[in-house]
Short mmCIF file of C-alpha atoms in Angstrom, two decimals:
data_model
loop_
_atom_site.label_atom_id
_atom_site.label_comp_id
_atom_site.label_asym_id
_atom_site.label_seq_id
_atom_site.Cartn_x
_atom_site.Cartn_y
_atom_site.Cartn_z
CA MET A 1 56.02 40.89 -55.90
CA THR A 2 56.87 42.06 -52.43
CA LEU A 3 53.53 43.33 -50.08
CA LYS A 4 54.15 47.09 -48.78
CA ALA A 5 50.61 47.43 -47.08
CA ILE A 6 47.35 46.02 -45.91
CA LEU A 7 44.38 46.97 -45.95
CA TRP A 8 42.00 45.10 -43.28
CA ASP A 9 38.51 44.69 -42.97
CA MET A 10 36.78 45.84 -40.08
CA ASP A 11 34.53 43.95 -38.29
CA GLY A 12 35.05 40.57 -37.21
CA THR A 13 38.77 41.03 -38.33
CA LEU A 14 39.90 43.85 -36.24
CA ILE A 15 37.02 45.22 -34.04
CA ASP A 16 34.47 42.87 -32.05
CA SER A 17 31.52 44.69 -33.58
CA GLU A 18 29.09 41.70 -34.70
CA PRO A 19 27.74 41.09 -31.60
CA ALA A 20 26.51 44.94 -32.03
CA HIS A 21 24.97 44.58 -35.36
CA GLU A 22 23.15 41.46 -34.38
CA GLN A 23 21.70 43.25 -31.45
CA ALA A 24 20.71 46.11 -33.65
CA PHE A 25 19.42 44.18 -36.47
CA ASP A 26 17.01 42.00 -34.19
CA GLU A 27 16.16 45.00 -32.34
CA SER A 28 15.47 47.03 -35.79
CA MET A 29 12.97 44.16 -36.48
CA ALA A 30 10.96 43.75 -33.46
CA SER A 31 10.19 47.84 -33.97
CA LEU A 32 9.07 46.79 -37.20
CA GLY A 33 6.54 44.39 -35.79
CA VAL A 34 8.28 41.06 -37.85
CA THR A 35 10.39 37.96 -37.31
CA VAL A 36 13.16 36.71 -39.90
CA PRO A 37 13.72 32.92 -39.58
CA PRO A 38 16.76 31.99 -37.64
CA GLY A 39 20.17 32.33 -38.81
CA THR A 40 19.18 35.00 -41.11
CA HIS A 41 21.56 37.12 -39.26
CA ASP A 42 24.31 35.00 -39.78
CA ALA A 43 23.73 34.27 -43.12
CA LEU A 44 24.21 37.85 -43.67
CA LEU A 45 27.80 37.88 -42.39
CA GLY A 46 30.21 40.21 -44.55
CA SER A 47 27.11 41.75 -46.45
CA SER A 48 26.86 45.78 -46.43
CA PHE A 49 23.95 47.93 -45.53
CA VAL A 50 22.64 47.65 -48.93
CA GLU A 51 22.40 43.88 -49.03
CA VAL A 52 21.42 43.52 -45.86
CA HIS A 53 18.04 45.39 -46.78
CA GLN A 54 17.88 43.44 -49.55
CA ALA A 55 17.26 40.40 -47.54
CA VAL A 56 14.90 41.79 -45.28
CA VAL A 57 12.21 43.57 -47.56
CA ARG A 58 12.67 39.65 -49.55
CA VAL A 59 12.20 37.96 -45.92
CA THR A 60 9.56 40.34 -44.72
CA GLY A 61 7.95 41.41 -47.90
CA LEU A 62 8.11 44.57 -45.97
CA ASP A 63 7.79 47.80 -47.80
CA ILE A 64 10.81 49.93 -45.94
CA THR A 65 13.39 51.50 -48.31
CA LEU A 66 16.97 51.67 -48.22
CA ASP A 67 17.31 55.01 -46.32
CA GLU A 68 14.74 53.96 -44.23
CA TRP A 69 16.46 50.98 -42.98
CA LYS A 70 19.88 52.67 -42.87
CA GLN A 71 17.98 55.31 -40.13
CA LEU A 72 16.49 52.53 -38.15
CA LYS A 73 19.42 50.44 -38.08
CA TRP A 74 21.63 53.42 -37.51
CA LYS A 75 19.44 54.15 -34.13
CA TYR A 76 19.89 50.84 -32.52
CA TYR A 77 23.56 50.21 -33.54
CA GLN A 78 24.41 53.33 -31.85
CA ALA A 79 22.76 52.56 -28.74
CA CYS A 80 24.78 49.00 -28.83
CA SER A 81 28.28 50.80 -28.92
CA ALA A 82 29.10 50.68 -25.68
CA GLY A 83 29.72 46.65 -26.74
CA ILE A 84 32.28 47.42 -29.42
CA LYS A 85 35.96 46.59 -29.11
CA PRO A 86 39.25 45.93 -30.76
CA LEU A 87 38.96 42.03 -31.49
CA LYS A 88 41.73 39.62 -29.94
CA ASN A 89 45.35 41.02 -29.90
CA SER A 90 44.54 43.54 -33.01
CA GLN A 91 45.89 46.62 -31.50
CA ALA A 92 49.26 45.05 -30.42
CA ILE A 93 49.37 43.56 -34.49
CA LEU A 94 48.51 47.56 -35.50
CA ASP A 95 51.15 48.80 -33.42
CA ALA A 96 53.81 46.42 -34.63
CA PHE A 97 53.28 47.09 -38.36
CA THR A 98 52.84 50.80 -37.66
CA ALA A 99 56.72 50.83 -35.82
CA LYS A 100 57.70 49.15 -39.08
CA GLY A 101 56.18 51.69 -41.35
CA VAL A 102 53.99 49.47 -43.02
CA PRO A 103 50.98 51.11 -44.57
CA MET A 104 47.53 50.39 -43.76
CA ALA A 105 44.02 50.83 -44.48
CA LEU A 106 40.62 49.99 -43.30
CA VAL A 107 38.19 48.73 -45.95
CA SER A 108 34.69 47.63 -44.98
CA ASN A 109 31.06 46.55 -45.82
CA SER A 110 29.49 48.78 -43.35
CA SER A 111 28.52 52.58 -43.83
CA ARG A 112 30.89 55.34 -43.68
CA ASP A 113 28.88 56.41 -40.10
CA GLU A 114 29.11 52.88 -38.66
CA VAL A 115 32.74 52.78 -39.63
CA ASN A 116 33.43 56.05 -37.94
CA LEU A 117 31.51 55.09 -35.00
CA ASN A 118 33.83 51.70 -34.56
CA LEU A 119 36.52 53.48 -35.07
CA GLU A 120 36.19 56.50 -32.27
CA VAL A 121 34.79 53.94 -29.84
CA THR A 122 37.93 51.64 -30.24
CA GLN A 123 40.43 54.15 -30.64
CA LEU A 124 42.04 52.78 -33.79
CA ALA A 125 41.56 55.54 -36.13
CA ASP A 126 45.14 56.98 -36.59
CA TYR A 127 46.56 53.41 -37.49
CA PHE A 128 45.03 54.08 -41.27
CA GLN A 129 45.69 56.10 -44.00
CA ILE A 130 42.87 55.64 -45.62
CA THR A 131 39.42 53.88 -44.78
CA VAL A 132 37.22 53.24 -47.20
CA SER A 133 33.46 52.29 -46.19
CA ARG A 134 30.27 51.38 -48.57
CA ASN A 135 29.18 54.92 -48.99
CA ASP A 136 32.52 55.44 -50.88
CA VAL A 137 32.39 52.82 -53.83
CA GLU A 138 29.69 51.92 -56.42
CA GLN A 139 29.27 48.33 -55.48
CA GLY A 140 30.18 46.81 -52.34
CA LYS A 141 31.54 43.53 -50.80
CA PRO A 142 32.00 41.17 -52.63
CA ALA A 143 32.69 43.36 -55.77
CA PRO A 144 36.68 44.59 -55.85
CA ASP A 145 35.59 47.53 -56.00
CA CYS A 146 36.53 49.09 -51.94
CA TYR A 147 40.13 47.07 -52.13
CA LEU A 148 40.98 48.88 -55.45
CA ALA A 149 40.12 52.47 -54.04
CA ALA A 150 42.03 51.23 -50.95
CA ALA A 151 45.35 50.31 -53.12
CA LYS A 152 44.74 53.62 -55.46
CA ALA A 153 44.29 55.99 -52.58
CA LEU A 154 47.60 54.35 -51.26
CA SER A 155 49.83 54.85 -54.90
CA LEU A 156 50.21 51.04 -54.68
CA ALA A 157 49.70 48.02 -57.50
CA ALA A 158 46.82 45.47 -56.10
CA ASN A 159 49.87 42.63 -55.93
CA GLU A 160 51.71 44.84 -53.25
CA CYS A 161 48.30 44.82 -51.15
CA LEU A 162 47.62 42.28 -48.45
CA VAL A 163 43.84 41.94 -47.30
CA ILE A 164 42.90 40.17 -44.08
CA GLU A 165 39.23 39.25 -44.09
CA ASP A 166 37.29 36.90 -41.70
CA SER A 167 34.01 36.43 -43.68
CA VAL A 168 33.52 34.68 -47.20
CA THR A 169 32.22 37.72 -49.05
CA GLY A 170 35.78 40.09 -47.81
CA ALA A 171 37.78 37.43 -49.25
CA LYS A 172 36.03 37.00 -52.25
CA ALA A 173 36.33 40.75 -52.80
CA GLY A 174 40.31 40.47 -52.07
CA LEU A 175 41.12 38.31 -55.17
CA ALA A 176 38.74 39.84 -57.26
CA ALA A 177 40.88 42.51 -56.79
CA GLY A 178 43.86 40.51 -57.49
CA MET A 179 45.56 40.90 -53.90
CA MET A 180 47.01 38.45 -51.54
CA THR A 181 44.36 37.59 -49.13
CA LEU A 182 44.39 35.82 -45.95
CA PHE A 183 41.07 34.30 -44.70
CA HIS A 184 40.95 34.22 -41.04
CA PRO A 185 37.76 33.44 -39.79
CA GLU A 186 36.43 33.61 -36.32
CA THR A 187 34.71 29.88 -36.50
CA GLU A 188 35.62 26.73 -37.43
CA ALA A 189 32.68 26.75 -39.55
CA LEU A 190 33.52 29.13 -42.03
CA VAL A 191 36.60 27.17 -42.88
CA GLU A 192 35.43 24.50 -44.98
CA HIS A 193 34.13 27.89 -46.95
CA CYS A 194 37.50 29.29 -47.39
CA PRO A 195 37.24 30.74 -51.27
CA GLU A 196 39.64 29.43 -53.53
CA GLY A 197 42.79 31.23 -53.83
CA ALA A 198 42.33 32.81 -50.44
CA ILE A 199 44.59 31.91 -47.87
CA LEU A 200 43.35 29.83 -45.23
CA LEU A 201 44.41 31.15 -41.27
CA PRO A 202 42.11 28.92 -39.16
CA PRO A 203 40.65 30.64 -36.03
CA ASP A 204 43.47 29.27 -33.80
CA GLY A 205 46.02 30.38 -36.19
CA ASP A 206 48.72 32.88 -35.17
CA LEU A 207 48.40 35.85 -36.86
CA VAL A 208 51.55 38.28 -35.86
CA THR A 209 53.64 35.05 -36.95
CA TRP A 210 52.11 34.73 -40.14
CA LEU A 211 52.30 38.71 -40.83
CA GLU A 212 55.99 38.79 -39.64
CA GLU A 213 57.00 36.24 -42.02
CA ALA A 214 55.01 37.91 -44.88
CA PHE A 215 56.08 41.08 -44.26
CA ALA A 216 60.35 39.85 -43.57
#
């Protein structure tokens, strides 16, 4: 079936927010007086705040509730928001496909507060007909809930939607939803972890050309 819409991941795909997430995570840990093993944050790439909280409790043994963790991380994330930028040529791509009349949705494992802040800071909100956050679904990525919710909101079938993801977790969610899934990681280290069934576009690949051919 012909592709009719693009369902974009947010962090690391359209918006360079991972440094802000990492700084907020580190400052949250410091405020709690604990340290975590090197690479802990990197291993959680693409995970929702629910999974991050579970990892924090597991690794540190802290008695901190999900709501307490959300509030703490959110406080530090807001303080880091000045560093959040559109990634690469994402705004030009969004302009081009808006001009083509291609519907687009933003589908994120981040909280609703984080999604809204990121879109406000980068001024990208108006490009999307629908935004789906971790708060809007029962299960976050790698479950398919968020992508299925976006397709339903756009009144499209799963096989009419293209998912674009930079994380293994997110790509698995797109595949689980039965959607064509483009895995376009930011780093070469993730290339070998491309989920089976996803289409790999390496970090140095030309996303504009790939999309133009897909929607020709």
